[in-house]
């Protein structure tokens, strides 16, 4: 992928950009194999690749410059504004939105926040696109002082960009590099962006986490569904479930599924999807996943975990080792913490591992690993 911003030294976020893409994949796969070298992996599945550009469904733009000439992008280490509207990671559909947002900032009188002076109102613009065509736009403001001006100017923006189906304002008053605050103010009647992966309806709300690479995320969910379908399981937990992507893919009308996620916004999305799918044996709750699990005296046949970068940790590993579900399906964005957790789960065999290249041109990637309780036998393979 060619990037003029990288060549000019303006942005170095894609630290592996100078490596050919096949080399990137090989290095990631080698690292994963090294991390699991102490495990007897029964099956290594081939890595799932990503498009090299235009794959991101979300832009997190720092707003700087002046109200008449705003800059959307980031601040360099020296504090200089860097325009990232031409970043090749974004799909072509983002550029015309950025082009309209720049004059809109002036029209709405949203003075960009100046970090050095601690003045101004508009801190970030967060833009998310669904594969179904709609978009969600969030204005991150220092306070609600300009909220009425923003509301008054919105009809013009919506006329220019009818694809903006969800718009909100987030209030982030703290003078720190924190992306968003707790308070979210809806500016459109609809506050859930409709998405669909593999014919499974999903929803994205303003403060819920959602994968940023839709093509690879869809492959990840589909793979989890295929692996689970090959197992004789009828009960399942989906821990750290986010908007429910894994559980909703794996659930059947007969499957008893409980999804747990700390974010109430994400759980609202998951419940909306389950209702649309007509899954009446599926439930979702906004709770701490570790506290939920360790407070139960019974476990389902399958426990799926998709934790943040820190992994599931010693407490949950000890609990799972003690309760011994038949299978653990582990999705991770941090293979180092995953490997540490798997080492703690010493009564489980590693049946399958697959790398998903969710973040090309960086050292980061996603992994899906199937763990089988020793003595349970290998995962049932369907004949092809």
mmCIF file of C-alpha atoms in Angstrom:
data_model
loop_
_atom_site.group_PDB
_atom_site.id
_atom_site.type_symbol
_atom_site.label_atom_id
_atom_site.label_comp_id
_atom_site.label_asym_id
_atom_site.label_seq_id
_atom_site.Cartn_x
_atom_site.Cartn_y
_atom_site.Cartn_z
ATOM 1 C CA UNK A 1 0.000 0.000 0.000
ATOM 2 C CA UNK A 2 1.343 3.422 -0.924
ATOM 3 C CA UNK A 3 0.764 6.264 1.560
ATOM 4 C CA UNK A 4 1.894 9.819 0.828
ATOM 5 C CA UNK A 5 1.469 10.733 4.509
ATOM 6 C CA UNK A 6 3.905 7.981 5.498
ATOM 7 C CA UNK A 7 6.397 8.886 2.774
ATOM 8 C CA UNK A 8 6.364 12.514 3.916
ATOM 9 C CA UNK A 9 6.947 11.456 7.537
ATOM 10 C CA UNK A 10 3.632 13.021 8.582
ATOM 11 C CA UNK A 11 2.127 9.809 9.989
ATOM 12 C CA UNK A 12 3.889 6.630 11.040
ATOM 13 C CA UNK A 13 0.939 4.795 12.583
ATOM 14 C CA UNK A 14 1.361 1.945 10.081
ATOM 15 C CA UNK A 15 4.762 0.931 11.400
ATOM 16 C CA UNK A 16 5.075 -2.118 9.130
ATOM 17 C CA UNK A 17 4.109 -0.325 5.932
ATOM 18 C CA UNK A 18 7.511 -0.837 4.309
ATOM 19 C CA UNK A 19 7.241 -4.613 4.734
ATOM 20 C CA UNK A 20 5.563 -6.473 1.838
ATOM 21 C CA UNK A 21 2.212 -7.826 2.944
ATOM 22 C CA UNK A 22 3.206 -11.530 2.662
ATOM 23 C CA UNK A 23 6.170 -10.781 4.947
ATOM 24 C CA UNK A 24 3.850 -9.127 7.478
ATOM 25 C CA UNK A 25 1.695 -12.271 7.556
ATOM 26 C CA UNK A 26 4.693 -14.562 7.890
ATOM 27 C CA UNK A 27 6.100 -12.584 10.808
ATOM 28 C CA UNK A 28 2.765 -12.559 12.614
ATOM 29 C CA UNK A 29 2.288 -16.286 12.097
ATOM 30 C CA UNK A 30 5.842 -16.968 13.301
ATOM 31 C CA UNK A 31 5.262 -14.909 16.447
ATOM 32 C CA UNK A 32 2.028 -16.771 17.165
ATOM 33 C CA UNK A 33 3.741 -20.137 16.726
ATOM 34 C CA UNK A 34 6.544 -19.056 19.068
ATOM 35 C CA UNK A 35 4.061 -17.967 21.722
ATOM 36 C CA UNK A 36 2.307 -21.348 21.578
ATOM 37 C CA UNK A 37 5.504 -23.386 21.180
ATOM 38 C CA UNK A 38 4.924 -25.114 24.543
ATOM 39 C CA UNK A 39 1.480 -26.304 23.390
ATOM 40 C CA UNK A 40 0.813 -29.356 21.225
ATOM 41 C CA UNK A 41 -1.411 -27.657 18.646
ATOM 42 C CA UNK A 42 -3.468 -30.235 16.766
ATOM 43 C CA UNK A 43 -4.323 -28.025 13.785
ATOM 44 C CA UNK A 44 -2.910 -24.753 12.471
ATOM 45 C CA UNK A 45 -5.431 -23.165 10.126
ATOM 46 C CA UNK A 46 -4.091 -20.799 7.436
ATOM 47 C CA UNK A 47 -4.128 -17.061 8.273
ATOM 48 C CA UNK A 48 -7.128 -15.022 7.138
ATOM 49 C CA UNK A 49 -5.915 -12.028 5.142
ATOM 50 C CA UNK A 50 -7.259 -8.487 4.920
ATOM 51 C CA UNK A 51 -7.489 -5.991 2.084
ATOM 52 C CA UNK A 52 -4.352 -3.875 2.257
ATOM 53 C CA UNK A 53 -6.226 -0.559 2.133
ATOM 54 C CA UNK A 54 -9.715 0.884 2.470
ATOM 55 C CA UNK A 55 -10.609 -1.675 5.151
ATOM 56 C CA UNK A 56 -11.311 0.530 8.192
ATOM 57 C CA UNK A 57 -14.943 1.244 9.029
ATOM 58 C CA UNK A 58 -14.095 3.888 11.647
ATOM 59 C CA UNK A 59 -12.199 7.195 11.729
ATOM 60 C CA UNK A 60 -11.146 8.841 14.990
ATOM 61 C CA UNK A 61 -10.237 12.384 13.987
ATOM 62 C CA UNK A 62 -8.669 14.921 16.319
ATOM 63 C CA UNK A 63 -10.056 18.337 15.373
ATOM 64 C CA UNK A 64 -7.488 21.153 15.453
ATOM 65 C CA UNK A 65 -6.718 24.318 13.517
ATOM 66 C CA UNK A 66 -9.265 27.130 13.471
ATOM 67 C CA UNK A 67 -13.030 27.213 13.149
ATOM 68 C CA UNK A 68 -12.650 28.592 9.602
ATOM 69 C CA UNK A 69 -9.922 26.105 8.669
ATOM 70 C CA UNK A 70 -10.277 23.006 10.802
ATOM 71 C CA UNK A 71 -7.811 20.146 10.456
ATOM 72 C CA UNK A 72 -9.150 16.604 10.859
ATOM 73 C CA UNK A 73 -6.571 14.008 11.792
ATOM 74 C CA UNK A 74 -4.070 13.967 14.636
ATOM 75 C CA UNK A 75 -1.509 16.018 16.477
ATOM 76 C CA UNK A 76 2.154 15.188 15.997
ATOM 77 C CA UNK A 77 4.463 14.748 18.978
ATOM 78 C CA UNK A 78 5.475 18.360 18.474
ATOM 79 C CA UNK A 79 1.831 19.439 18.630
ATOM 80 C CA UNK A 80 1.467 20.129 14.898
ATOM 81 C CA UNK A 81 -1.855 19.406 13.196
ATOM 82 C CA UNK A 82 -1.737 16.572 10.651
ATOM 83 C CA UNK A 83 -4.626 16.163 8.192
ATOM 84 C CA UNK A 84 -5.479 12.476 7.775
ATOM 85 C CA UNK A 85 -8.500 12.804 5.483
ATOM 86 C CA UNK A 86 -6.534 11.143 2.682
ATOM 87 C CA UNK A 87 -5.447 8.158 4.826
ATOM 88 C CA UNK A 88 -5.621 5.110 2.511
ATOM 89 C CA UNK A 89 -6.914 2.894 5.325
ATOM 90 C CA UNK A 90 -10.299 4.619 5.004
ATOM 91 C CA UNK A 91 -12.792 3.627 2.305
ATOM 92 C CA UNK A 92 -13.421 6.073 -0.539
ATOM 93 C CA UNK A 93 -16.830 6.906 0.976
ATOM 94 C CA UNK A 94 -15.162 8.796 3.868
ATOM 95 C CA UNK A 95 -13.512 11.571 1.812
ATOM 96 C CA UNK A 96 -16.745 13.342 0.737
ATOM 97 C CA UNK A 97 -17.988 13.229 4.348
ATOM 98 C CA UNK A 98 -14.800 14.865 5.629
ATOM 99 C CA UNK A 99 -15.093 17.475 2.866
ATOM 100 C CA UNK A 100 -18.572 18.488 4.071
ATOM 101 C CA UNK A 101 -17.690 18.345 7.772
ATOM 102 C CA UNK A 102 -14.970 20.989 7.435
ATOM 103 C CA UNK A 103 -17.318 23.825 6.373
ATOM 104 C CA UNK A 104 -19.978 22.496 8.754
ATOM 105 C CA UNK A 105 -17.666 23.100 11.716
ATOM 106 C CA UNK A 106 -17.574 26.800 10.786
ATOM 107 C CA UNK A 107 -21.318 26.894 10.076
ATOM 108 C CA UNK A 108 -22.050 25.450 13.547
ATOM 109 C CA UNK A 109 -19.444 27.654 15.250
ATOM 110 C CA UNK A 110 -17.639 24.661 16.785
ATOM 111 C CA UNK A 111 -14.230 26.070 17.660
ATOM 112 C CA UNK A 112 -11.603 23.284 17.613
ATOM 113 C CA UNK A 113 -10.144 22.511 21.012
ATOM 114 C CA UNK A 114 -6.640 23.890 21.510
ATOM 115 C CA UNK A 115 -4.707 21.495 23.742
ATOM 116 C CA UNK A 116 -1.969 23.977 24.676
ATOM 117 C CA UNK A 117 -4.376 26.784 25.569
ATOM 118 C CA UNK A 118 -7.123 24.515 26.970
ATOM 119 C CA UNK A 119 -9.666 26.487 24.946
ATOM 120 C CA UNK A 120 -12.250 25.595 22.335
ATOM 121 C CA UNK A 121 -15.116 23.110 22.196
ATOM 122 C CA UNK A 122 -14.779 20.454 19.450
ATOM 123 C CA UNK A 123 -12.240 17.781 20.386
ATOM 124 C CA UNK A 124 -12.892 14.819 18.082
ATOM 125 C CA UNK A 125 -15.062 13.625 15.217
ATOM 126 C CA UNK A 126 -15.806 9.895 15.259
ATOM 127 C CA UNK A 127 -17.179 8.463 12.019
ATOM 128 C CA UNK A 128 -18.324 4.843 11.617
ATOM 129 C CA UNK A 129 -19.689 3.247 8.447
ATOM 130 C CA UNK A 130 -21.852 0.141 8.157
ATOM 131 C CA UNK A 131 -21.436 -2.294 5.278
ATOM 132 C CA UNK A 132 -25.149 -1.623 4.740
ATOM 133 C CA UNK A 133 -24.381 1.982 3.735
ATOM 134 C CA UNK A 134 -25.400 4.033 6.773
ATOM 135 C CA UNK A 135 -23.018 6.086 8.890
ATOM 136 C CA UNK A 136 -22.754 7.166 12.523
ATOM 137 C CA UNK A 137 -21.174 10.518 13.405
ATOM 138 C CA UNK A 138 -20.231 11.578 16.926
ATOM 139 C CA UNK A 139 -19.090 15.052 17.960
ATOM 140 C CA UNK A 140 -16.876 14.931 21.054
ATOM 141 C CA UNK A 141 -17.258 18.298 22.800
ATOM 142 C CA UNK A 142 -15.609 19.809 25.852
ATOM 143 C CA UNK A 143 -18.979 20.946 27.227
ATOM 144 C CA UNK A 144 -22.608 21.406 26.241
ATOM 145 C CA UNK A 145 -22.094 25.157 25.631
ATOM 146 C CA UNK A 146 -22.351 24.855 21.832
ATOM 147 C CA UNK A 147 -24.944 22.107 21.796
ATOM 148 C CA UNK A 148 -27.838 24.310 20.677
ATOM 149 C CA UNK A 149 -25.721 25.797 17.889
ATOM 150 C CA UNK A 150 -24.900 22.272 16.766
ATOM 151 C CA UNK A 151 -28.560 21.254 16.809
ATOM 152 C CA UNK A 152 -29.551 24.327 14.817
ATOM 153 C CA UNK A 153 -26.965 23.637 12.110
ATOM 154 C CA UNK A 154 -27.675 19.899 11.793
ATOM 155 C CA UNK A 155 -30.480 20.075 9.172
ATOM 156 C CA UNK A 156 -27.990 21.481 6.649
ATOM 157 C CA UNK A 157 -25.527 18.666 7.398
ATOM 158 C CA UNK A 158 -28.205 15.999 7.104
ATOM 159 C CA UNK A 159 -29.326 17.445 3.772
ATOM 160 C CA UNK A 160 -25.755 17.301 2.476
ATOM 161 C CA UNK A 161 -25.052 13.839 3.938
ATOM 162 C CA UNK A 162 -28.265 11.765 4.168
ATOM 163 C CA UNK A 163 -26.147 8.659 4.890
ATOM 164 C CA UNK A 164 -25.614 10.006 8.445
ATOM 165 C CA UNK A 165 -28.393 7.991 10.062
ATOM 166 C CA UNK A 166 -27.039 8.221 13.638
ATOM 167 C CA UNK A 167 -25.636 11.482 15.068
ATOM 168 C CA UNK A 168 -24.767 12.239 18.674
ATOM 169 C CA UNK A 169 -22.694 14.534 20.856
ATOM 170 C CA UNK A 170 -20.381 13.203 23.529
ATOM 171 C CA UNK A 171 -19.308 15.454 26.397
ATOM 172 C CA UNK A 172 -15.661 14.991 27.406
ATOM 173 C CA UNK A 173 -14.676 17.792 29.834
ATOM 174 C CA UNK A 174 -11.319 16.406 30.998
ATOM 175 C CA UNK A 175 -8.091 17.985 29.711
ATOM 176 C CA UNK A 176 -6.457 14.656 28.942
ATOM 177 C CA UNK A 177 -6.015 12.408 25.919
ATOM 178 C CA UNK A 178 -9.284 10.608 26.617
ATOM 179 C CA UNK A 179 -11.375 9.902 23.551
ATOM 180 C CA UNK A 180 -14.839 10.201 25.046
ATOM 181 C CA UNK A 181 -16.771 11.000 28.216
ATOM 182 C CA UNK A 182 -19.675 9.263 29.925
ATOM 183 C CA UNK A 183 -22.435 11.597 28.714
ATOM 184 C CA UNK A 184 -23.862 10.907 25.239
ATOM 185 C CA UNK A 185 -26.580 13.164 23.803
ATOM 186 C CA UNK A 186 -28.656 11.817 20.921
ATOM 187 C CA UNK A 187 -29.124 14.232 18.013
ATOM 188 C CA UNK A 188 -31.139 11.887 15.778
ATOM 189 C CA UNK A 189 -34.142 9.680 16.587
ATOM 190 C CA UNK A 190 -32.179 6.564 15.614
ATOM 191 C CA UNK A 191 -29.251 5.753 17.893
ATOM 192 C CA UNK A 192 -28.272 2.331 16.539
ATOM 193 C CA UNK A 193 -26.431 1.866 13.253
ATOM 194 C CA UNK A 194 -27.660 -1.282 11.518
ATOM 195 C CA UNK A 195 -24.958 -3.711 10.401
ATOM 196 C CA UNK A 196 -25.022 -7.293 9.105
ATOM 197 C CA UNK A 197 -22.299 -9.943 8.961
ATOM 198 C CA UNK A 198 -23.040 -13.334 7.377
ATOM 199 C CA UNK A 199 -26.790 -12.566 7.446
ATOM 200 C CA UNK A 200 -26.649 -11.982 11.205
ATOM 201 C CA UNK A 201 -28.070 -8.539 12.100
ATOM 202 C CA UNK A 202 -25.800 -6.498 14.373
ATOM 203 C CA UNK A 203 -26.140 -2.987 15.740
ATOM 204 C CA UNK A 204 -23.574 -0.326 16.617
ATOM 205 C CA UNK A 205 -24.475 2.243 19.257
ATOM 206 C CA UNK A 206 -22.368 5.323 20.056
ATOM 207 C CA UNK A 207 -20.491 3.922 23.054
ATOM 208 C CA UNK A 208 -20.305 0.251 22.134
ATOM 209 C CA UNK A 209 -17.147 -1.450 20.853
ATOM 210 C CA UNK A 210 -17.216 -2.809 17.313
ATOM 211 C CA UNK A 211 -14.456 -4.329 15.191
ATOM 212 C CA UNK A 212 -12.850 -1.838 12.767
ATOM 213 C CA UNK A 213 -12.171 -4.304 9.915
ATOM 214 C CA UNK A 214 -15.584 -5.612 8.766
ATOM 215 C CA UNK A 215 -14.317 -8.107 6.180
ATOM 216 C CA UNK A 216 -11.973 -9.873 8.604
ATOM 217 C CA UNK A 217 -14.447 -9.584 11.498
ATOM 218 C CA UNK A 218 -17.112 -11.316 9.394
ATOM 219 C CA UNK A 219 -14.637 -14.127 8.650
ATOM 220 C CA UNK A 220 -13.765 -14.406 12.358
ATOM 221 C CA UNK A 221 -17.408 -14.732 13.401
ATOM 222 C CA UNK A 222 -18.168 -17.198 10.598
ATOM 223 C CA UNK A 223 -15.191 -19.337 11.608
ATOM 224 C CA UNK A 224 -16.325 -19.411 15.236
ATOM 225 C CA UNK A 225 -19.779 -20.468 14.067
ATOM 226 C CA UNK A 226 -18.322 -23.270 11.925
ATOM 227 C CA UNK A 227 -16.099 -24.565 14.714
ATOM 228 C CA UNK A 228 -18.918 -24.562 17.259
ATOM 229 C CA UNK A 229 -21.284 -26.279 14.807
ATOM 230 C CA UNK A 230 -18.841 -29.201 14.695
ATOM 231 C CA UNK A 231 -19.088 -29.702 18.456
ATOM 232 C CA UNK A 232 -21.873 -31.469 20.315
ATOM 233 C CA UNK A 233 -22.818 -28.518 22.518
ATOM 234 C CA UNK A 234 -26.206 -27.152 23.532
ATOM 235 C CA UNK A 235 -25.210 -24.581 26.163
ATOM 236 C CA UNK A 236 -22.781 -21.686 25.915
ATOM 237 C CA UNK A 237 -21.499 -18.534 27.588
ATOM 238 C CA UNK A 238 -20.259 -15.625 25.491
ATOM 239 C CA UNK A 239 -18.067 -13.641 27.923
ATOM 240 C CA UNK A 240 -16.821 -10.131 27.107
ATOM 241 C CA UNK A 241 -19.410 -10.409 24.340
ATOM 242 C CA UNK A 242 -19.536 -6.812 23.074
ATOM 243 C CA UNK A 243 -22.520 -6.437 20.745
ATOM 244 C CA UNK A 244 -22.919 -10.230 20.697
ATOM 245 C CA UNK A 245 -21.234 -11.006 17.382
ATOM 246 C CA UNK A 246 -19.790 -14.362 18.429
ATOM 247 C CA UNK A 247 -22.747 -15.655 20.403
ATOM 248 C CA UNK A 248 -25.320 -14.579 17.827
ATOM 249 C CA UNK A 249 -23.360 -16.372 15.106
ATOM 250 C CA UNK A 250 -22.990 -19.545 17.159
ATOM 251 C CA UNK A 251 -26.516 -19.686 18.604
ATOM 252 C CA UNK A 252 -29.111 -22.059 17.224
ATOM 253 C CA UNK A 253 -32.808 -22.111 18.217
ATOM 254 C CA UNK A 254 -31.952 -24.964 20.634
ATOM 255 C CA UNK A 255 -28.792 -23.381 22.100
ATOM 256 C CA UNK A 256 -28.948 -22.019 25.642
ATOM 257 C CA UNK A 257 -26.727 -18.936 25.366
ATOM 258 C CA UNK A 258 -25.840 -16.274 27.933
ATOM 259 C CA UNK A 259 -23.839 -13.240 26.786
ATOM 260 C CA UNK A 260 -22.096 -10.993 29.315
ATOM 261 C CA UNK A 261 -20.513 -7.585 28.699
ATOM 262 C CA UNK A 262 -19.807 -4.645 31.026
ATOM 263 C CA UNK A 263 -21.052 -2.047 28.500
ATOM 264 C CA UNK A 264 -24.791 -1.415 28.728
ATOM 265 C CA UNK A 265 -24.721 0.165 25.251
ATOM 266 C CA UNK A 266 -23.265 -3.004 23.734
ATOM 267 C CA UNK A 267 -25.791 -5.204 25.553
ATOM 268 C CA UNK A 268 -28.639 -3.075 24.167
ATOM 269 C CA UNK A 269 -27.288 -3.841 20.676
ATOM 270 C CA UNK A 270 -26.997 -7.580 21.395
ATOM 271 C CA UNK A 271 -30.564 -7.773 22.713
ATOM 272 C CA UNK A 272 -31.878 -5.965 19.647
ATOM 273 C CA UNK A 273 -30.126 -8.494 17.390
ATOM 274 C CA UNK A 274 -31.381 -11.515 19.362
ATOM 275 C CA UNK A 275 -34.928 -10.200 19.189
ATOM 276 C CA UNK A 276 -34.664 -9.691 15.435
ATOM 277 C CA UNK A 277 -33.346 -13.255 15.032
ATOM 278 C CA UNK A 278 -36.144 -14.670 17.189
ATOM 279 C CA UNK A 279 -33.725 -16.433 19.564
ATOM 280 C CA UNK A 280 -35.765 -16.978 22.727
ATOM 281 C CA UNK A 281 -33.150 -19.095 24.539
ATOM 282 C CA UNK A 282 -30.561 -16.343 24.324
ATOM 283 C CA UNK A 283 -30.058 -13.739 27.051
ATOM 284 C CA UNK A 284 -27.616 -10.855 27.456
ATOM 285 C CA UNK A 285 -26.718 -8.908 30.600
ATOM 286 C CA UNK A 286 -24.526 -5.885 31.364
ATOM 287 C CA UNK A 287 -22.236 -7.322 34.038
ATOM 288 C CA UNK A 288 -18.556 -7.884 34.724
ATOM 289 C CA UNK A 289 -17.711 -11.122 32.890
ATOM 290 C CA UNK A 290 -15.261 -12.472 35.466
ATOM 291 C CA UNK A 291 -17.579 -11.730 38.395
ATOM 292 C CA UNK A 292 -20.526 -13.278 36.553
ATOM 293 C CA UNK A 293 -18.676 -16.486 35.731
ATOM 294 C CA UNK A 294 -16.923 -17.035 39.043
ATOM 295 C CA UNK A 295 -20.199 -16.514 40.890
ATOM 296 C CA UNK A 296 -21.812 -19.521 39.185
ATOM 297 C CA UNK A 297 -21.669 -23.092 40.506
ATOM 298 C CA UNK A 298 -22.305 -24.606 37.073
ATOM 299 C CA UNK A 299 -20.849 -23.961 33.646
ATOM 300 C CA UNK A 300 -22.164 -24.626 30.132
ATOM 301 C CA UNK A 301 -20.532 -27.078 27.716
ATOM 302 C CA UNK A 302 -18.777 -24.256 25.869
ATOM 303 C CA UNK A 303 -17.351 -20.994 27.205
ATOM 304 C CA UNK A 304 -16.383 -18.412 24.586
ATOM 305 C CA UNK A 305 -14.142 -15.554 25.743
ATOM 306 C CA UNK A 306 -13.224 -12.428 23.796
ATOM 307 C CA UNK A 307 -11.401 -10.340 26.416
ATOM 308 C CA UNK A 308 -9.655 -6.966 26.118
ATOM 309 C CA UNK A 309 -5.892 -6.885 25.649
ATOM 310 C CA UNK A 310 -5.135 -7.887 29.247
ATOM 311 C CA UNK A 311 -6.649 -11.354 28.656
ATOM 312 C CA UNK A 312 -8.994 -13.227 30.993
ATOM 313 C CA UNK A 313 -6.468 -13.391 33.840
ATOM 314 C CA UNK A 314 -5.597 -15.838 36.612
ATOM 315 C CA UNK A 315 -8.936 -15.686 38.478
ATOM 316 C CA UNK A 316 -11.078 -16.682 35.503
ATOM 317 C CA UNK A 317 -8.494 -19.230 34.317
ATOM 318 C CA UNK A 318 -8.477 -20.886 37.761
ATOM 319 C CA UNK A 319 -12.280 -20.943 37.797
ATOM 320 C CA UNK A 320 -12.498 -22.503 34.317
ATOM 321 C CA UNK A 321 -9.839 -25.069 35.231
ATOM 322 C CA UNK A 322 -11.844 -26.028 38.303
ATOM 323 C CA UNK A 323 -15.274 -26.109 36.602
ATOM 324 C CA UNK A 324 -13.900 -27.719 33.429
ATOM 325 C CA UNK A 325 -16.333 -26.909 30.593
ATOM 326 C CA UNK A 326 -15.897 -29.280 27.655
ATOM 327 C CA UNK A 327 -14.620 -26.515 25.371
ATOM 328 C CA UNK A 328 -13.210 -23.009 25.590
ATOM 329 C CA UNK A 329 -13.185 -20.868 22.462
ATOM 330 C CA UNK A 330 -10.730 -18.011 22.951
ATOM 331 C CA UNK A 331 -10.694 -14.954 20.679
ATOM 332 C CA UNK A 332 -7.846 -12.557 21.384
ATOM 333 C CA UNK A 333 -6.424 -9.275 20.105
ATOM 334 C CA UNK A 334 -3.290 -9.853 22.214
ATOM 335 C CA UNK A 335 -1.612 -13.225 21.574
ATOM 336 C CA UNK A 336 0.855 -12.659 24.427
ATOM 337 C CA UNK A 337 -1.847 -12.509 27.112
ATOM 338 C CA UNK A 338 -3.743 -15.327 25.391
ATOM 339 C CA UNK A 339 -0.665 -17.568 25.521
ATOM 340 C CA UNK A 340 -0.272 -16.821 29.234
ATOM 341 C CA UNK A 341 -3.921 -17.710 29.854
ATOM 342 C CA UNK A 342 -3.663 -20.945 27.833
ATOM 343 C CA UNK A 343 -0.609 -21.952 29.873
ATOM 344 C CA UNK A 344 -2.757 -21.581 33.010
ATOM 345 C CA UNK A 345 -5.441 -23.818 31.464
ATOM 346 C CA UNK A 346 -3.170 -26.847 31.680
ATOM 347 C CA UNK A 347 -5.990 -29.419 31.541
ATOM 348 C CA UNK A 348 -6.919 -28.329 28.023
ATOM 349 C CA UNK A 349 -5.497 -29.322 24.647
ATOM 350 C CA UNK A 350 -5.143 -26.756 21.862
ATOM 351 C CA UNK A 351 -7.276 -28.233 19.083
ATOM 352 C CA UNK A 352 -7.190 -25.404 16.542
ATOM 353 C CA UNK A 353 -5.553 -22.023 16.066
ATOM 354 C CA UNK A 354 -6.150 -19.445 13.341
ATOM 355 C CA UNK A 355 -4.745 -15.956 12.816
ATOM 356 C CA UNK A 356 -7.002 -13.178 11.511
ATOM 357 C CA UNK A 357 -5.134 -10.149 10.168
ATOM 358 C CA UNK A 358 -7.467 -7.487 11.513
ATOM 359 C CA UNK A 359 -4.755 -4.780 11.562
ATOM 360 C CA UNK A 360 -2.540 -4.813 8.435
ATOM 361 C CA UNK A 361 0.710 -2.792 8.419
ATOM 362 C CA UNK A 362 1.018 -3.117 12.208
ATOM 363 C CA UNK A 363 2.287 -5.826 14.547
ATOM 364 C CA UNK A 364 -1.248 -6.422 15.869
ATOM 365 C CA UNK A 365 -3.578 -9.258 14.902
ATOM 366 C CA UNK A 366 -6.510 -11.313 16.132
ATOM 367 C CA UNK A 367 -6.413 -15.035 16.992
ATOM 368 C CA UNK A 368 -9.090 -17.683 17.424
ATOM 369 C CA UNK A 369 -8.164 -20.759 19.474
ATOM 370 C CA UNK A 370 -10.259 -23.810 20.341
ATOM 371 C CA UNK A 371 -9.342 -25.515 23.607
ATOM 372 C CA UNK A 372 -10.680 -28.982 24.350
ATOM 373 C CA UNK A 373 -10.804 -30.503 27.832
ATOM 374 C CA UNK A 374 -8.289 -33.318 28.004
ATOM 375 C CA UNK A 375 -10.094 -36.617 27.689
ATOM 376 C CA UNK A 376 -12.932 -35.000 25.764
ATOM 377 C CA UNK A 377 -11.347 -36.036 22.475
ATOM 378 C CA UNK A 378 -10.668 -33.910 19.469
ATOM 379 C CA UNK A 379 -13.340 -31.592 18.138
ATOM 380 C CA UNK A 380 -15.741 -33.558 15.988
ATOM 381 C CA UNK A 381 -14.896 -32.999 12.336
ATOM 382 C CA UNK A 382 -17.654 -33.028 9.784
ATOM 383 C CA UNK A 383 -16.890 -34.822 6.559
ATOM 384 C CA UNK A 384 -16.590 -32.435 3.652
#
